[in-house]
């Protein structure tokens, strides 16, 4: 193990300059961004939309959490998702999460460490610490609510 680590460090050192910095960052990366501080919803939004809560790219999904208009309205949203405040988007996301689970954001829930427990506890204020000791939630919905699935990235 020590030899492998030493060889990896030598390879990184040979890359030089910015390449070495990028490689060290990559080698040091470990799993989902759950170690990041702040709101779990900010981490989901960073993955879904680059953290742009006002985004409308014309792809049929809107806002920081990339709601379809149909999902937005089904869970109580009014107007267009990207025109709503960050707080309003999180409120609708929590309603979506209650019924559809983290699977409503199939890729980004994994990357951000979103679970029903931490997503419902996190009001977006950045004081969420409930993602420590994550549950083994598989992201599956507990049932078919008949409401449209969120089409996040």
C-alpha positions as protocol buffer text, in pm:
chain_id: "A"
residue {
  index: 1
  type: UNK
  ca { x: 0 y: 0 z: 0 }
}
residue {
  index: 2
  type: UNK
  ca { x: 279 y: 241 z: 91 }
}
residue {
  index: 3
  type: UNK
  ca { x: 455 y: 166 z: -238 }
}
residue {
  index: 4
  type: UNK
  ca { x: 137 y: 234 z: -436 }
}
residue {
  index: 5
  type: UNK
  ca { x: 79 y: 562 z: -254 }
}
residue {
  index: 6
  type: UNK
  ca { x: 442 y: 663 z: -307 }
}
residue {
  index: 7
  type: UNK
  ca { x: 419 y: 581 z: -679 }
}
residue {
  index: 8
  type: UNK
  ca { x: 98 y: 783 z: -709 }
}
residue {
  index: 9
  type: UNK
  ca { x: 261 y: 1080 z: -538 }
}
residue {
  index: 10
  type: UNK
  ca { x: 558 y: 1057 z: -775 }
}
residue {
  index: 11
  type: UNK
  ca { x: 325 y: 1059 z: -1074 }
}
residue {
  index: 12
  type: UNK
  ca { x: 145 y: 1361 z: -938 }
}
residue {
  index: 13
  type: UNK
  ca { x: 471 y: 1544 z: -878 }
}
residue {
  index: 14
  type: UNK
  ca { x: 573 y: 1478 z: -1239 }
}
residue {
  index: 15
  type: UNK
  ca { x: 261 y: 1643 z: -1373 }
}
residue {
  index: 16
  type: UNK
  ca { x: 379 y: 1984 z: -1252 }
}
residue {
  index: 17
  type: UNK
  ca { x: 193 y: 2317 z: -1225 }
}
residue {
  index: 18
  type: UNK
  ca { x: -184 y: 2330 z: -1235 }
}
residue {
  index: 19
  type: UNK
  ca { x: -207 y: 1968 z: -1346 }
}
residue {
  index: 20
  type: UNK
  ca { x: -57 y: 1855 z: -1018 }
}
residue {
  index: 21
  type: UNK
  ca { x: -297 y: 2068 z: -820 }
}
residue {
  index: 22
  type: UNK
  ca { x: -592 y: 1922 z: -1012 }
}
residue {
  index: 23
  type: UNK
  ca { x: -461 y: 1568 z: -969 }
}
residue {
  index: 24
  type: UNK
  ca { x: -408 y: 1610 z: -596 }
}
residue {
  index: 25
  type: UNK
  ca { x: -761 y: 1745 z: -565 }
}
residue {
  index: 26
  type: UNK
  ca { x: -892 y: 1448 z: -759 }
}
residue {
  index: 27
  type: UNK
  ca { x: -694 y: 1193 z: -559 }
}
residue {
  index: 28
  type: UNK
  ca { x: -819 y: 1353 z: -236 }
}
residue {
  index: 29
  type: UNK
  ca { x: -1184 y: 1359 z: -343 }
}
residue {
  index: 30
  type: UNK
  ca { x: -1404 y: 1115 z: -155 }
}
residue {
  index: 31
  type: UNK
  ca { x: -1764 y: 1042 z: -247 }
}
residue {
  index: 32
  type: UNK
  ca { x: -2059 y: 1280 z: -231 }
}
residue {
  index: 33
  type: UNK
  ca { x: -2022 y: 1643 z: -136 }
}
residue {
  index: 34
  type: UNK
  ca { x: -2174 y: 1571 z: 202 }
}
residue {
  index: 35
  type: UNK
  ca { x: -1866 y: 1710 z: 378 }
}
residue {
  index: 36
  type: UNK
  ca { x: -1946 y: 2053 z: 236 }
}
residue {
  index: 37
  type: UNK
  ca { x: -2094 y: 2295 z: 484 }
}
residue {
  index: 38
  type: UNK
  ca { x: -2427 y: 2462 z: 424 }
}
residue {
  index: 39
  type: UNK
  ca { x: -2764 y: 2347 z: 307 }
}
residue {
  index: 40
  type: UNK
  ca { x: -2816 y: 2007 z: 147 }
}
residue {
  index: 41
  type: UNK
  ca { x: -3047 y: 2193 z: -93 }
}
residue {
  index: 42
  type: UNK
  ca { x: -2761 y: 2421 z: -195 }
}
residue {
  index: 43
  type: UNK
  ca { x: -2558 y: 2109 z: -275 }
}
residue {
  index: 44
  type: UNK
  ca { x: -2844 y: 1967 z: -484 }
}
residue {
  index: 45
  type: UNK
  ca { x: -2880 y: 2301 z: -664 }
}
residue {
  index: 46
  type: UNK
  ca { x: -2505 y: 2318 z: -727 }
}
residue {
  index: 47
  type: UNK
  ca { x: -2528 y: 1980 z: -899 }
}
residue {
  index: 48
  type: UNK
  ca { x: -2856 y: 2049 z: -1084 }
}
residue {
  index: 49
  type: UNK
  ca { x: -2800 y: 2406 z: -1201 }
}
residue {
  index: 50
  type: UNK
  ca { x: -2454 y: 2518 z: -1097 }
}
residue {
  index: 51
  type: UNK
  ca { x: -2622 y: 2681 z: -796 }
}
residue {
  index: 52
  type: UNK
  ca { x: -2819 y: 2926 z: -1012 }
}
residue {
  index: 53
  type: UNK
  ca { x: -3160 y: 2955 z: -845 }
}
residue {
  index: 54
  type: UNK
  ca { x: -3289 y: 3180 z: -1129 }
}
residue {
  index: 55
  type: UNK
  ca { x: -3187 y: 2956 z: -1420 }
}
residue {
  index: 56
  type: UNK
  ca { x: -3407 y: 2904 z: -1725 }
}
residue {
  index: 57
  type: UNK
  ca { x: -3212 y: 2744 z: -2008 }
}
residue {
  index: 58
  type: UNK
  ca { x: -3517 y: 2657 z: -2216 }
}
residue {
  index: 59
  type: UNK
  ca { x: -3484 y: 2282 z: -2153 }
}
residue {
  index: 60
  type: UNK
  ca { x: -3818 y: 2250 z: -1972 }
}
residue {
  index: 61
  type: UNK
  ca { x: -3669 y: 2252 z: -1622 }
}
residue {
  index: 62
  type: UNK
  ca { x: -3643 y: 2564 z: -1411 }
}
residue {
  index: 63
  type: UNK
  ca { x: -3475 y: 2709 z: -1106 }
}
residue {
  index: 64
  type: UNK
  ca { x: -3196 y: 2588 z: -887 }
}
residue {
  index: 65
  type: UNK
  ca { x: -3354 y: 2248 z: -831 }
}
residue {
  index: 66
  type: UNK
  ca { x: -3464 y: 2204 z: -1195 }
}
residue {
  index: 67
  type: UNK
  ca { x: -3838 y: 2162 z: -1156 }
}
residue {
  index: 68
  type: UNK
  ca { x: -4062 y: 2084 z: -1450 }
}
residue {
  index: 69
  type: UNK
  ca { x: -4361 y: 2318 z: -1456 }
}
residue {
  index: 70
  type: UNK
  ca { x: -4590 y: 2019 z: -1404 }
}
residue {
  index: 71
  type: UNK
  ca { x: -4408 y: 1906 z: -1089 }
}
residue {
  index: 72
  type: UNK
  ca { x: -4384 y: 2262 z: -959 }
}
residue {
  index: 73
  type: UNK
  ca { x: -4761 y: 2310 z: -984 }
}
residue {
  index: 74
  type: UNK
  ca { x: -4846 y: 1961 z: -858 }
}
residue {
  index: 75
  type: UNK
  ca { x: -4669 y: 2032 z: -531 }
}
residue {
  index: 76
  type: UNK
  ca { x: -4814 y: 2379 z: -478 }
}
residue {
  index: 77
  type: UNK
  ca { x: -4583 y: 2608 z: -672 }
}
residue {
  index: 78
  type: UNK
  ca { x: -4727 y: 2917 z: -836 }
}
residue {
  index: 79
  type: UNK
  ca { x: -4588 y: 3098 z: -1138 }
}
residue {
  index: 80
  type: UNK
  ca { x: -4258 y: 2980 z: -1282 }
}
residue {
  index: 81
  type: UNK
  ca { x: -4007 y: 2795 z: -1063 }
}
residue {
  index: 82
  type: UNK
  ca { x: -3709 y: 3006 z: -1170 }
}
residue {
  index: 83
  type: UNK
  ca { x: -3896 y: 3323 z: -1074 }
}
residue {
  index: 84
  type: UNK
  ca { x: -3959 y: 3197 z: -719 }
}
residue {
  index: 85
  type: UNK
  ca { x: -3725 y: 3270 z: -431 }
}
residue {
  index: 86
  type: UNK
  ca { x: -3470 y: 3016 z: -317 }
}
residue {
  index: 87
  type: UNK
  ca { x: -3682 y: 2963 z: -6 }
}
residue {
  index: 88
  type: UNK
  ca { x: -3998 y: 2897 z: -211 }
}
residue {
  index: 89
  type: UNK
  ca { x: -3809 y: 2649 z: -429 }
}
residue {
  index: 90
  type: UNK
  ca { x: -3689 y: 2465 z: -120 }
}
residue {
  index: 91
  type: UNK
  ca { x: -4045 y: 2456 z: 21 }
}
residue {
  index: 92
  type: UNK
  ca { x: -4173 y: 2291 z: -298 }
}
residue {
  index: 93
  type: UNK
  ca { x: -3872 y: 2059 z: -305 }
}
residue {
  index: 94
  type: UNK
  ca { x: -3957 y: 1942 z: 46 }
}
residue {
  index: 95
  type: UNK
  ca { x: -4315 y: 1867 z: -61 }
}
residue {
  index: 96
  type: UNK
  ca { x: -4178 y: 1676 z: -361 }
}
residue {
  index: 97
  type: UNK
  ca { x: -3933 y: 1490 z: -138 }
}
residue {
  index: 98
  type: UNK
  ca { x: -4212 y: 1381 z: 99 }
}
residue {
  index: 99
  type: UNK
  ca { x: -4391 y: 1195 z: -180 }
}
residue {
  index: 100
  type: UNK
  ca { x: -4119 y: 1102 z: -428 }
}
residue {
  index: 101
  type: UNK
  ca { x: -3813 y: 1068 z: -209 }
}
residue {
  index: 102
  type: UNK
  ca { x: -3460 y: 1160 z: -314 }
}
residue {
  index: 103
  type: UNK
  ca { x: -3512 y: 975 z: -643 }
}
residue {
  index: 104
  type: UNK
  ca { x: -3685 y: 1288 z: -772 }
}
residue {
  index: 105
  type: UNK
  ca { x: -3327 y: 1411 z: -822 }
}
residue {
  index: 106
  type: UNK
  ca { x: -3173 y: 1077 z: -923 }
}
residue {
  index: 107
  type: UNK
  ca { x: -2814 y: 1185 z: -983 }
}
residue {
  index: 108
  type: UNK
  ca { x: -2782 y: 1494 z: -770 }
}
residue {
  index: 109
  type: UNK
  ca { x: -2944 y: 1348 z: -458 }
}
residue {
  index: 110
  type: UNK
  ca { x: -2662 y: 1093 z: -453 }
}
residue {
  index: 111
  type: UNK
  ca { x: -2394 y: 1352 z: -518 }
}
residue {
  index: 112
  type: UNK
  ca { x: -2532 y: 1593 z: -257 }
}
residue {
  index: 113
  type: UNK
  ca { x: -2610 y: 1328 z: 4 }
}
residue {
  index: 114
  type: UNK
  ca { x: -2982 y: 1415 z: 4 }
}
residue {
  index: 115
  type: UNK
  ca { x: -3209 y: 1190 z: 210 }
}
residue {
  index: 116
  type: UNK
  ca { x: -3569 y: 1233 z: 320 }
}
residue {
  index: 117
  type: UNK
  ca { x: -3443 y: 1292 z: 672 }
}
residue {
  index: 118
  type: UNK
  ca { x: -3196 y: 1571 z: 597 }
}
residue {
  index: 119
  type: UNK
  ca { x: -3397 y: 1726 z: 314 }
}
residue {
  index: 120
  type: UNK
  ca { x: -3708 y: 1766 z: 526 }
}
residue {
  index: 121
  type: UNK
  ca { x: -3508 y: 1895 z: 824 }
}
residue {
  index: 122
  type: UNK
  ca { x: -3316 y: 2149 z: 615 }
}
residue {
  index: 123
  type: UNK
  ca { x: -3500 y: 2476 z: 566 }
}
residue {
  index: 124
  type: UNK
  ca { x: -3217 y: 2608 z: 351 }
}
residue {
  index: 125
  type: UNK
  ca { x: -3070 y: 2830 z: 620 }
}
residue {
  index: 126
  type: UNK
  ca { x: -2741 y: 2642 z: 605 }
}
residue {
  index: 127
  type: UNK
  ca { x: -2771 y: 2512 z: 960 }
}
residue {
  index: 128
  type: UNK
  ca { x: -2847 y: 2156 z: 850 }
}
residue {
  index: 129
  type: UNK
  ca { x: -2632 y: 1902 z: 1030 }
}
residue {
  index: 130
  type: UNK
  ca { x: -2871 y: 1611 z: 996 }
}
residue {
  index: 131
  type: UNK
  ca { x: -2672 y: 1456 z: 711 }
}
residue {
  index: 132
  type: UNK
  ca { x: -2423 y: 1313 z: 958 }
}
residue {
  index: 133
  type: UNK
  ca { x: -2492 y: 944 z: 999 }
}
residue {
  index: 134
  type: UNK
  ca { x: -2683 y: 925 z: 670 }
}
residue {
  index: 135
  type: UNK
  ca { x: -2955 y: 666 z: 640 }
}
residue {
  index: 136
  type: UNK
  ca { x: -2943 y: 388 z: 384 }
}
residue {
  index: 137
  type: UNK
  ca { x: -3232 y: 545 z: 191 }
}
residue {
  index: 138
  type: UNK
  ca { x: -3217 y: 403 z: -158 }
}
residue {
  index: 139
  type: UNK
  ca { x: -3397 y: 702 z: -307 }
}
residue {
  index: 140
  type: UNK
  ca { x: -3700 y: 497 z: -403 }
}
residue {
  index: 141
  type: UNK
  ca { x: -4045 y: 640 z: -357 }
}
residue {
  index: 142
  type: UNK
  ca { x: -4259 y: 472 z: -95 }
}
residue {
  index: 143
  type: UNK
  ca { x: -4537 y: 447 z: -347 }
}
residue {
  index: 144
  type: UNK
  ca { x: -4679 y: 592 z: -662 }
}
residue {
  index: 145
  type: UNK
  ca { x: -4838 y: 920 z: -566 }
}
residue {
  index: 146
  type: UNK
  ca { x: -4979 y: 972 z: -913 }
}
residue {
  index: 147
  type: UNK
  ca { x: -4796 y: 1302 z: -925 }
}
residue {
  index: 148
  type: UNK
  ca { x: -4541 y: 1366 z: -1197 }
}
residue {
  index: 149
  type: UNK
  ca { x: -4180 y: 1280 z: -1129 }
}
residue {
  index: 150
  type: UNK
  ca { x: -3935 y: 1566 z: -1109 }
}
residue {
  index: 151
  type: UNK
  ca { x: -3703 y: 1553 z: -1408 }
}
residue {
  index: 152
  type: UNK
  ca { x: -3382 y: 1682 z: -1254 }
}
residue {
  index: 153
  type: UNK
  ca { x: -3047 y: 1624 z: -1421 }
}
